[in-house]
Amino acid sequence: MSAGASAVGPAATAGPVRVVGTGLLGASVGLGLRALGVEVQLSDPSRTAVLLARDVGAGVPADDASVPPRLVVVAAPPDVTADVVRAELEAWPGAVVTDVASVKSAVLAELRESGADLTRYVGSHPMAGSERSGPTAARPDLFAGRPWVVVGSPASSGEAVLAVRNLAVDLGASPVMLDARTHDEAVALVSHVPQVAASLVAARLTAADPAALDLSGQGLRDVTRVAASDPALWTSILTANADAVVPVLEALRTDLDALVDALVTARVATASADAGDGDDEGAAGLGDGPAPHAVVARTIAAGNAGVSRIPGKHGGVRRAYDVVTVLVPDSPGELARLLADVGAAGINLEELQLDHAPHQPVGLASVSVLPGLGGRLETELTGRGWRLAG
Amino acid sequence: MSAGASAVGPAATAGPVRVVGTGLLGASVGLGLRALGVEVQLSDPSRTAVLLARDVGAGVPADDASVPPRLVVVAAPPDVTADVVRAELEAWPGAVVTDVASVKSAVLAELRESGADLTRYVGSHPMAGSERSGPTAARPDLFAGRPWVVVGSPASSGEAVLAVRNLAVDLGASPVMLDARTHDEAVALVSHVPQVAASLVAARLTAADPAALDLSGQGLRDVTRVAASDPALWTSILTANADAVVPVLEALRTDLDALVDALVTARVATASADAGDGDDEGAAGLGDGPAPHAVVARTIAAGNAGVSRIPGKHGGVRRAYDVVTVLVPDSPGELARLLADVGAAGINLEELQLDHAPHQPVGLASVSVLPGLGGRLETELTGRGWRLAG
């Protein structure tokens, strides 16, 4: 049923489709539908945003439209989404209305309370985005290959759910049917809490000595990458999804408290052992309290267990790939030459990670291949003149 | 002064060098020195580890050595490092002794207390590693292009400091001179606390619904990648560096507490606003407490500020690259073809990130190039038949 990234051919979506909010997501929906020949009407509080979206080919301004829409896609900030959806449901009594906000329960609760016609509303959350924003960053393929969560309510009609699912498939996404609460708890775990953790770690660096920052490696860069995200958007997301985010953060804090206590205990035990001859009451004192080393080890082991559950490429269980790390001179074409050599060896590259040390004219490319192929790849690459690193 | 990754030629290090602990790091030191023609003597509590290290070419078993070492490199677990260093200082009164443990103050304090001859001891911390471990994973280039922290104590002789600095340069690393406390505080910030955060986030996934995990994207993968690290090693590191790690974790917890309180306040305010008509006491109540949205926004903004300080490629300030994201079919050679096309356009690739959605036969390659070059790259790539994504 899933169309995948290579979906082409006639659209299942019946137009006209009205897009309300022509930023990155809304304009990308318009572009994708236009590429399939579907009529798209563009609306935004900012006339400039509408004209820009029109100029990139996302549709025509809604003011110029004469036929009422059959589907409305609300791509507004999360905190105003419910109000906009309600207004659209009232304005277009023949249309199905969806939204693309990244929280779903809060929007649905507000709509329910407002007495809106929920038979024609189905929520959406396409799991796509970009560091860039605005209609000029829009792409017809923004959603290609991504999950698109479709959130019907008990009141939603079957036709409305189907219309939104068709929209997702038409745009090359993989529709995933979830209820609002399940969706919100899922994104709290896989997106919102990781965002908070990244921001909290990165915030510790604001006063760091530059010498400390020079020791940064790929680990720090990976943990903090998403900390560069937009504060206004994330304030809206986190407050709107507080019901799902708070319990996860509280559980994380419980683990953090236990870890800090364990480290403080370990520190006190070491200090008192140092004060003695290293073998007397101090060391004995270690046995009296909780076992701090066990608490620390349990924390790291729980992380091992959790990370092993994240699906890898193709949705399978994460595989332990063989990793071959190669020194790559920093000049155009070198990485391409490396990957051409990997391909020439007949070995498929599963993952690739680039690492750069400060002040070095060379990069480290970590090439992941299926288990068992690493040795042969090393032989092939060294035979072609590449230098391997650790 | 820095030799960089392409260091070749005669070694500054005078052998024989005795390596104690022939795991990944010790055997890599041996391999790198052997490649420069330096005599290496291998010692490990495990006879098997010594023989494996010999077999990969890291040196000869110390039992067979007749000449006393001039430099000893202790590559033992952090919690036994001080004892091993002390024994080596006593056994080889003519040798400089260093270690490669990732915490430095605790080792130095233990040595100082033991009355060891500190003139001949200088600590090290090469910022290198691998997901793999043991002598068979060793590489002569493991340290190439990486920072190598050299930690002299006030008692260290100039000759001892120079010997360790030469070792780092001989192995292709960039020596960085820091005192023990500065080093430990730096690695707490850039390595140990990020490790804890990654483990805490990943631990939340142990009981997650598989449907939730199917929504995982690159953000979660990046935040949790290092959570796959070894619990025993990290227990040793975190407890040994508790003095530096605890204050950073406590500051992080203070921010976390404020954020959780703000989200709870926002949730209560929303609930009471929902209970009324949305415009009365509930909304007014928002103004009475702290401003929860401001607290959330401040948390994310502090993360923005921190992450912007992490040095990017070549140690410069992180640049806002143009990012072009391309759909790459999952078959051998396709990524190489893409990068060849990037190179053919005369544009240097600054960073590359691969992303895979579950259940999709296509990957997304995000190609980062210098600001201003993104538009031209897009034109070049679409002209060569590539499909762009968001």
PDB file of N, CA, C and O in Angstrom, chain B residues 323-367:
ATOM      1  N   VAL B 323      22.573  23.529   2.781  1.00  0.00           N
ATOM      2  CA  VAL B 323      22.364  22.085   2.786  1.00  0.00           C
ATOM      3  C   VAL B 323      21.442  21.701   1.640  1.00  0.00           C
ATOM      4  O   VAL B 323      20.355  22.256   1.500  1.00  0.00           O
ATOM      5  N   VAL B 324      21.903  20.796   0.816  1.00  0.00           N
ATOM      6  CA  VAL B 324      21.092  20.292  -0.297  1.00  0.00           C
ATOM      7  C   VAL B 324      20.828  18.815  -0.027  1.00  0.00           C
ATOM      8  O   VAL B 324      21.769  18.044   0.178  1.00  0.00           O
ATOM      9  N   THR B 325      19.558  18.431   0.027  1.00  0.00           N
ATOM     10  CA  THR B 325      19.225  17.047   0.360  1.00  0.00           C
ATOM     11  C   THR B 325      18.725  16.308  -0.877  1.00  0.00           C
ATOM     12  O   THR B 325      17.852  16.794  -1.589  1.00  0.00           O
ATOM     13  N   VAL B 326      19.310  15.165  -1.114  1.00  0.00           N
ATOM     14  CA  VAL B 326      19.115  14.438  -2.365  1.00  0.00           C
ATOM     15  C   VAL B 326      18.604  13.029  -2.060  1.00  0.00           C
ATOM     16  O   VAL B 326      19.049  12.399  -1.099  1.00  0.00           O
ATOM     17  N   LEU B 327      17.682  12.551  -2.857  1.00  0.00           N
ATOM     18  CA  LEU B 327      17.201  11.167  -2.743  1.00  0.00           C
ATOM     19  C   LEU B 327      18.199  10.241  -3.419  1.00  0.00           C
ATOM     20  O   LEU B 327      18.500  10.409  -4.598  1.00  0.00           O
ATOM     21  N   VAL B 328      18.695   9.252  -2.689  1.00  0.00           N
ATOM     22  CA  VAL B 328      19.713   8.355  -3.222  1.00  0.00           C
ATOM     23  C   VAL B 328      19.188   6.921  -3.199  1.00  0.00           C
ATOM     24  O   VAL B 328      18.932   6.381  -2.127  1.00  0.00           O
ATOM     25  N   PRO B 329      19.018   6.299  -4.358  1.00  0.00           N
ATOM     26  CA  PRO B 329      18.583   4.899  -4.373  1.00  0.00           C
ATOM     27  C   PRO B 329      19.588   4.038  -3.612  1.00  0.00           C
ATOM     28  O   PRO B 329      20.795   4.305  -3.637  1.00  0.00           O
ATOM     29  N   ASP B 330      19.061   3.019  -2.944  1.00  0.00           N
ATOM     30  CA  ASP B 330      19.901   2.191  -2.094  1.00  0.00           C
ATOM     31  C   ASP B 330      20.542   1.068  -2.890  1.00  0.00           C
ATOM     32  O   ASP B 330      20.166  -0.092  -2.771  1.00  0.00           O
ATOM     33  N   SER B 331      21.501   1.402  -3.744  1.00  0.00           N
ATOM     34  CA  SER B 331      22.234   0.346  -4.441  1.00  0.00           C
ATOM     35  C   SER B 331      23.695   0.766  -4.555  1.00  0.00           C
ATOM     36  O   SER B 331      24.004   1.959  -4.477  1.00  0.00           O
ATOM     37  N   PRO B 332      24.591  -0.220  -4.723  1.00  0.00           N
ATOM     38  CA  PRO B 332      26.026   0.099  -4.683  1.00  0.00           C
ATOM     39  C   PRO B 332      26.387   1.171  -5.705  1.00  0.00           C
ATOM     40  O   PRO B 332      25.907   1.154  -6.834  1.00  0.00           O
ATOM     41  N   GLY B 333      27.216   2.092  -5.306  1.00  0.00           N
ATOM     42  CA  GLY B 333      27.739   3.071  -6.250  1.00  0.00           C
ATOM     43  C   GLY B 333      26.905   4.334  -6.396  1.00  0.00           C
ATOM     44  O   GLY B 333      27.391   5.308  -6.957  1.00  0.00           O
ATOM     45  N   GLU B 334      25.657   4.328  -5.927  1.00  0.00           N
ATOM     46  CA  GLU B 334      24.806   5.499  -6.141  1.00  0.00           C
ATOM     47  C   GLU B 334      25.320   6.717  -5.361  1.00  0.00           C
ATOM     48  O   GLU B 334      25.349   7.827  -5.874  1.00  0.00           O
ATOM     49  N   LEU B 335      25.710   6.503  -4.107  1.00  0.00           N
ATOM     50  CA  LEU B 335      26.223   7.628  -3.330  1.00  0.00           C
ATOM     51  C   LEU B 335      27.537   8.131  -3.929  1.00  0.00           C
ATOM     52  O   LEU B 335      27.790   9.336  -3.982  1.00  0.00           O
ATOM     53  N   ALA B 336      28.351   7.206  -4.385  1.00  0.00           N
ATOM     54  CA  ALA B 336      29.601   7.604  -5.039  1.00  0.00           C
ATOM     55  C   ALA B 336      29.310   8.448  -6.273  1.00  0.00           C
ATOM     56  O   ALA B 336      29.959   9.466  -6.519  1.00  0.00           O
ATOM     57  N   ARG B 337      28.289   8.039  -7.033  1.00  0.00           N
ATOM     58  CA  ARG B 337      27.933   8.790  -8.235  1.00  0.00           C
ATOM     59  C   ARG B 337      27.475  10.202  -7.861  1.00  0.00           C
ATOM     60  O   ARG B 337      27.857  11.189  -8.497  1.00  0.00           O
ATOM     61  N   LEU B 338      26.684  10.286  -6.779  1.00  0.00           N
ATOM     62  CA  LEU B 338      26.237  11.608  -6.324  1.00  0.00           C
ATOM     63  C   LEU B 338      27.437  12.492  -5.977  1.00  0.00           C
ATOM     64  O   LEU B 338      27.537  13.638  -6.417  1.00  0.00           O
ATOM     65  N   LEU B 339      28.366  11.924  -5.195  1.00  0.00           N
ATOM     66  CA  LEU B 339      29.491  12.746  -4.751  1.00  0.00           C
ATOM     67  C   LEU B 339      30.425  13.084  -5.908  1.00  0.00           C
ATOM     68  O   LEU B 339      31.037  14.147  -5.930  1.00  0.00           O
ATOM     69  N   ALA B 340      30.508  12.172  -6.871  1.00  0.00           N
ATOM     70  CA  ALA B 340      31.287  12.484  -8.070  1.00  0.00           C
ATOM     71  C   ALA B 340      30.655  13.670  -8.795  1.00  0.00           C
ATOM     72  O   ALA B 340      31.353  14.572  -9.280  1.00  0.00           O
ATOM     73  N   ASP B 341      29.316  13.696  -8.842  1.00  0.00           N
ATOM     74  CA  ASP B 341      28.627  14.812  -9.505  1.00  0.00           C
ATOM     75  C   ASP B 341      28.831  16.116  -8.728  1.00  0.00           C
ATOM     76  O   ASP B 341      28.963  17.185  -9.329  1.00  0.00           O
ATOM     77  N   VAL B 342      28.860  16.017  -7.406  1.00  0.00           N
ATOM     78  CA  VAL B 342      29.153  17.220  -6.601  1.00  0.00           C
ATOM     79  C   VAL B 342      30.557  17.721  -6.939  1.00  0.00           C
ATOM     80  O   VAL B 342      30.779  18.915  -7.176  1.00  0.00           O
ATOM     81  N   GLY B 343      31.503  16.777  -6.976  1.00  0.00           N
ATOM     82  CA  GLY B 343      32.877  17.151  -7.296  1.00  0.00           C
ATOM     83  C   GLY B 343      32.999  17.720  -8.702  1.00  0.00           C
ATOM     84  O   GLY B 343      33.707  18.710  -8.935  1.00  0.00           O
ATOM     85  N   ALA B 344      32.267  17.115  -9.647  1.00  0.00           N
ATOM     86  CA  ALA B 344      32.316  17.570 -11.039  1.00  0.00           C
ATOM     87  C   ALA B 344      31.785  18.993 -11.169  1.00  0.00           C
ATOM     88  O   ALA B 344      32.172  19.739 -12.070  1.00  0.00           O
ATOM     89  N   ALA B 345      30.902  19.382 -10.240  1.00  0.00           N
ATOM     90  CA  ALA B 345      30.382  20.750 -10.246  1.00  0.00           C
ATOM     91  C   ALA B 345      31.413  21.730  -9.675  1.00  0.00           C
ATOM     92  O   ALA B 345      31.169  22.936  -9.624  1.00  0.00           O
ATOM     93  N   GLY B 346      32.559  21.195  -9.219  1.00  0.00           N
ATOM     94  CA  GLY B 346      33.608  22.062  -8.687  1.00  0.00           C
ATOM     95  C   GLY B 346      33.282  22.603  -7.300  1.00  0.00           C
ATOM     96  O   GLY B 346      33.856  23.592  -6.856  1.00  0.00           O
ATOM     97  N   ILE B 347      32.380  21.927  -6.604  1.00  0.00           N
ATOM     98  CA  ILE B 347      31.961  22.398  -5.281  1.00  0.00           C
ATOM     99  C   ILE B 347      32.496  21.432  -4.229  1.00  0.00           C
ATOM    100  O   ILE B 347      32.320  20.218  -4.348  1.00  0.00           O
ATOM    101  N   ASN B 348      33.168  21.974  -3.182  1.00  0.00           N
ATOM    102  CA  ASN B 348      33.712  21.117  -2.144  1.00  0.00           C
ATOM    103  C   ASN B 348      32.637  20.765  -1.132  1.00  0.00           C
ATOM    104  O   ASN B 348      31.890  21.616  -0.671  1.00  0.00           O
ATOM    105  N   LEU B 349      32.576  19.482  -0.812  1.00  0.00           N
ATOM    106  CA  LEU B 349      31.612  19.020   0.164  1.00  0.00           C
ATOM    107  C   LEU B 349      32.173  19.273   1.569  1.00  0.00           C
ATOM    108  O   LEU B 349      33.283  18.852   1.882  1.00  0.00           O
ATOM    109  N   GLU B 350      31.428  19.979   2.399  1.00  0.00           N
ATOM    110  CA  GLU B 350      31.907  20.297   3.747  1.00  0.00           C
ATOM    111  C   GLU B 350      31.462  19.257   4.760  1.00  0.00           C
ATOM    112  O   GLU B 350      32.214  18.858   5.632  1.00  0.00           O
ATOM    113  N   GLU B 351      30.209  18.848   4.662  1.00  0.00           N
ATOM    114  CA  GLU B 351      29.701  17.810   5.557  1.00  0.00           C
ATOM    115  C   GLU B 351      28.704  16.961   4.789  1.00  0.00           C
ATOM    116  O   GLU B 351      28.110  17.417   3.817  1.00  0.00           O
ATOM    117  N   LEU B 352      28.549  15.733   5.238  1.00  0.00           N
ATOM    118  CA  LEU B 352      27.604  14.840   4.582  1.00  0.00           C
ATOM    119  C   LEU B 352      26.878  14.066   5.657  1.00  0.00           C
ATOM    120  O   LEU B 352      27.485  13.564   6.594  1.00  0.00           O
ATOM    121  N   GLN B 353      25.554  13.991   5.524  1.00  0.00           N
ATOM    122  CA  GLN B 353      24.795  13.195   6.483  1.00  0.00           C
ATOM    123  C   GLN B 353      23.836  12.299   5.715  1.00  0.00           C
ATOM    124  O   GLN B 353      23.175  12.746   4.786  1.00  0.00           O
ATOM    125  N   LEU B 354      23.809  11.038   6.118  1.00  0.00           N
ATOM    126  CA  LEU B 354      22.889  10.102   5.472  1.00  0.00           C
ATOM    127  C   LEU B 354      21.738   9.806   6.401  1.00  0.00           C
ATOM    128  O   LEU B 354      21.924   9.622   7.592  1.00  0.00           O
ATOM    129  N   ASP B 355      20.548   9.740   5.854  1.00  0.00           N
ATOM    130  CA  ASP B 355      19.365   9.476   6.660  1.00  0.00           C
ATOM    131  C   ASP B 355      18.554   8.410   5.949  1.00  0.00           C
ATOM    132  O   ASP B 355      18.419   8.424   4.730  1.00  0.00           O
ATOM    133  N   HIS B 356      18.051   7.477   6.731  1.00  0.00           N
ATOM    134  CA  HIS B 356      17.240   6.427   6.135  1.00  0.00           C
ATOM    135  C   HIS B 356      15.921   6.361   6.873  1.00  0.00           C
ATOM    136  O   HIS B 356      15.906   6.263   8.088  1.00  0.00           O
ATOM    137  N   ALA B 357      14.838   6.414   6.169  1.00  0.00           N
ATOM    138  CA  ALA B 357      13.548   6.185   6.810  1.00  0.00           C
ATOM    139  C   ALA B 357      13.302   4.684   6.824  1.00  0.00           C
ATOM    140  O   ALA B 357      13.730   3.967   5.920  1.00  0.00           O
ATOM    141  N   PRO B 358      12.623   4.212   7.895  1.00  0.00           N
ATOM    142  CA  PRO B 358      12.320   2.776   7.933  1.00  0.00           C
ATOM    143  C   PRO B 358      11.481   2.372   6.712  1.00  0.00           C
ATOM    144  O   PRO B 358      10.694   3.167   6.197  1.00  0.00           O
ATOM    145  N   HIS B 359      11.649   1.153   6.267  1.00  0.00           N
ATOM    146  CA  HIS B 359      10.823   0.560   5.208  1.00  0.00           C
ATOM    147  C   HIS B 359      10.940   1.277   3.867  1.00  0.00           C
ATOM    148  O   HIS B 359      10.016   1.225   3.059  1.00  0.00           O
ATOM    149  N   GLN B 360      12.017   1.986   3.599  1.00  0.00           N
ATOM    150  CA  GLN B 360      12.134   2.701   2.333  1.00  0.00           C
ATOM    151  C   GLN B 360      13.386   2.269   1.582  1.00  0.00           C
ATOM    152  O   GLN B 360      14.444   2.149   2.175  1.00  0.00           O
ATOM    153  N   PRO B 361      13.263   2.063   0.265  1.00  0.00           N
ATOM    154  CA  PRO B 361      14.420   1.634  -0.529  1.00  0.00           C
ATOM    155  C   PRO B 361      15.243   2.818  -1.013  1.00  0.00           C
ATOM    156  O   PRO B 361      15.884   2.756  -2.044  1.00  0.00           O
ATOM    157  N   VAL B 362      15.213   3.901  -0.280  1.00  0.00           N
ATOM    158  CA  VAL B 362      15.896   5.104  -0.722  1.00  0.00           C
ATOM    159  C   VAL B 362      16.484   5.786   0.502  1.00  0.00           C
ATOM    160  O   VAL B 362      15.941   5.701   1.599  1.00  0.00           O
ATOM    161  N   GLY B 363      17.629   6.416   0.325  1.00  0.00           N
ATOM    162  CA  GLY B 363      18.215   7.179   1.422  1.00  0.00           C
ATOM    163  C   GLY B 363      18.164   8.658   1.100  1.00  0.00           C
ATOM    164  O   GLY B 363      17.941   9.058  -0.042  1.00  0.00           O
ATOM    165  N   LEU B 364      18.346   9.471   2.122  1.00  0.00           N
ATOM    166  CA  LEU B 364      18.419  10.915   1.925  1.00  0.00           C
ATOM    167  C   LEU B 364      19.835  11.348   2.275  1.00  0.00           C
ATOM    168  O   LEU B 364      20.292  11.125   3.387  1.00  0.00           O
ATOM    169  N   ALA B 365      20.536  11.938   1.327  1.00  0.00           N
ATOM    170  CA  ALA B 365      21.887  12.438   1.580  1.00  0.00           C
ATOM    171  C   ALA B 365      21.824  13.956   1.689  1.00  0.00           C
ATOM    172  O   ALA B 365      21.394  14.628   0.753  1.00  0.00           O
ATOM    173  N   SER B 366      22.208  14.490   2.852  1.00  0.00           N
ATOM    174  CA  SER B 366      22.238  15.940   3.034  1.00  0.00           C
ATOM    175  C   SER B 366      23.663  16.423   2.813  1.00  0.00           C
ATOM    176  O   SER B 366      24.560  16.118   3.585  1.00  0.00           O
ATOM    177  N   VAL B 367      23.857  17.151   1.749  1.00  0.00           N
ATOM    178  CA  VAL B 367      25.180  17.618   1.341  1.00  0.00           C
ATOM    179  C   VAL B 367      25.326  19.068   1.800  1.00  0.00           C
ATOM    180  O   VAL B 367      24.564  19.933   1.381  1.00  0.00           O
TER     181      VAL B 367
END
